[in-house]
Amino acid sequence: MSIDVPGGHVIPSGKNTRIRVMVSTRGRKGMLRKVIHIHTNDPLAKDINLRISMKVLETIVINPRSINFGTVLEGKEYKKKITILNKGRKKVKITNIIITPSTQMIRLDHVSPFILASGCVKTFTLTFRPKVVKNGFVYGAAVFRTDLDYPSKVVVNIYARVQRKIVQTNK
Amino acid sequence: MFSKIGLAIGSFFVPLLLALSSIASAAPHAVISPKEFWAGSIPQGKTVTHDFIIKNTGDKPLILNIGHT
């Protein structure tokens, strides 16, 4: 939030001034309330609170926002569903979906670009076929890029701990 | 006799009371209306801008110190 008082912080007798309040809704959802505290030299109103509130509506809702596969076995296949919903009033174009790491471990059954009409949901299956990595942990992401100014992308984070398959040998 | 005393008391206290009341009212007075603003439903990513108007109806300059949460 930012506050601007263009007329200055001292108001002469009989005059008025504007307190301009700007509240960004980036990264926020649901009810958003802000309080502006004003301390004055008015003996009858030393402290004044101004309140500004709003309901922030998400345009793109992706579920889940993160996937933790937990401990997984090398070479085995794991699947999770991801849904993407357009809660906005206009259609949204998903211009591109980028999967990282790009080691063929993680795949998404998608064809991008595609258009998501207002109120529509699309479900994807994310397939994870782990390979053993250096420290045993995989940190990945599925990045959905949109044609909107905001959000220009929505990210689903992916985590897993990969365990090496134990191969028993007969002696 | 009593009327003369009353006149004398009145001529002393009335200006005194007027002087005291003028000292008491020589202060700034902040008037803001309304103090709350409901912006409604806003799409994520937008910036909401609102102007609160504060008026000084007192007879001394009003000084503001502004903070927020």
XYZ file of C-alpha atoms in Angstrom, chain A residues 45-161:
117
model
C -9.145 13.643 17.487
C -5.511 12.802 18.170
C -5.713 9.409 16.465
C -7.878 8.710 13.436
C -8.116 5.372 11.628
C -9.197 5.172 7.999
C -10.169 1.807 6.575
C -10.159 0.544 3.000
C -11.352 -2.959 2.171
C -12.099 -5.067 -0.873
C -12.641 -8.619 -2.050
C -9.845 -9.773 -4.368
C -10.956 -12.230 -7.041
C -8.449 -14.671 -8.479
C -8.608 -14.911 -12.253
C -6.749 -18.182 -12.667
C -7.093 -20.821 -9.974
C -4.746 -23.747 -10.174
C -5.055 -26.721 -7.896
C -2.870 -27.926 -6.279
C -0.321 -25.086 -6.151
C 2.390 -27.539 -5.154
C 2.875 -31.288 -5.396
C 5.039 -33.206 -2.997
C 5.457 -36.793 -4.125
C 7.336 -37.611 -0.922
C 9.843 -40.441 -1.138
C 9.685 -42.093 -4.548
C 11.447 -45.039 -6.132
C 13.712 -44.611 -9.117
C 12.075 -45.791 -12.348
C 8.562 -46.129 -10.921
C 5.761 -43.991 -12.350
C 3.681 -41.561 -10.277
C 0.690 -39.540 -11.419
C -1.124 -36.463 -10.071
C -4.022 -34.428 -11.408
C -3.766 -30.651 -11.864
C -6.847 -28.522 -12.557
C -6.854 -25.008 -13.923
C -9.973 -22.859 -13.644
C -10.725 -19.510 -15.253
C -12.678 -17.528 -12.649
C -12.384 -14.310 -14.607
C -15.041 -12.752 -16.833
C -12.984 -13.042 -20.021
C -11.386 -15.968 -21.816
C -7.737 -16.661 -21.018
C -5.160 -18.112 -23.344
C -2.615 -20.469 -21.840
C 0.167 -19.639 -24.231
C 2.765 -22.107 -23.028
C 3.454 -24.685 -20.335
C 7.047 -25.180 -19.300
C 8.135 -28.165 -17.234
C 11.362 -28.133 -15.262
C 13.673 -29.933 -14.859
C 13.647 -30.814 -18.525
C 15.121 -34.258 -18.015
C 12.052 -36.226 -19.149
C 11.339 -37.034 -15.499
C 8.142 -34.952 -15.438
C 5.563 -34.869 -18.207
C 2.163 -33.246 -18.596
C -0.538 -34.522 -20.970
C -1.136 -31.119 -22.468
C -1.276 -29.384 -25.795
C -0.521 -25.681 -25.532
C -1.564 -23.055 -26.433
C -5.222 -23.412 -25.547
C -8.076 -21.118 -24.622
C -9.867 -21.400 -21.318
C -13.291 -19.755 -21.511
C -14.732 -17.912 -18.501
C -15.828 -20.414 -15.845
C -14.155 -23.367 -17.580
C -11.901 -25.972 -15.981
C -9.221 -28.100 -17.605
C -7.637 -31.106 -15.926
C -4.151 -32.413 -16.651
C -2.286 -35.477 -15.545
C 1.255 -34.922 -14.426
C 3.436 -37.997 -14.710
C 6.610 -38.304 -12.743
C 9.152 -41.018 -13.495
C 12.036 -40.296 -11.134
C 15.668 -40.780 -11.898
C 18.336 -40.703 -9.252
C 19.780 -37.226 -8.911
C 22.953 -36.097 -7.185
C 21.605 -35.210 -3.726
C 18.459 -37.370 -3.973
C 16.018 -34.442 -4.112
C 14.058 -33.270 -7.143
C 12.770 -29.705 -7.288
C 10.665 -29.037 -10.340
C 7.852 -26.866 -11.592
C 5.080 -26.670 -14.143
C 4.822 -23.071 -15.333
C 1.574 -22.044 -17.051
C 2.072 -18.844 -19.038
C -1.024 -16.755 -19.798
C -1.882 -13.881 -22.122
C -2.964 -11.765 -19.126
C -1.062 -8.816 -17.675
C -1.615 -10.437 -14.297
C -1.037 -13.238 -13.592
C 1.301 -13.639 -16.543
C 2.213 -17.073 -15.192
C 0.999 -19.562 -12.626
C 3.473 -21.999 -11.113
C 2.929 -25.464 -9.644
C 5.975 -26.501 -7.643
C 6.981 -30.153 -7.604
C 9.056 -31.864 -4.934
C 10.263 -35.431 -4.391
C 12.974 -37.425 -2.693
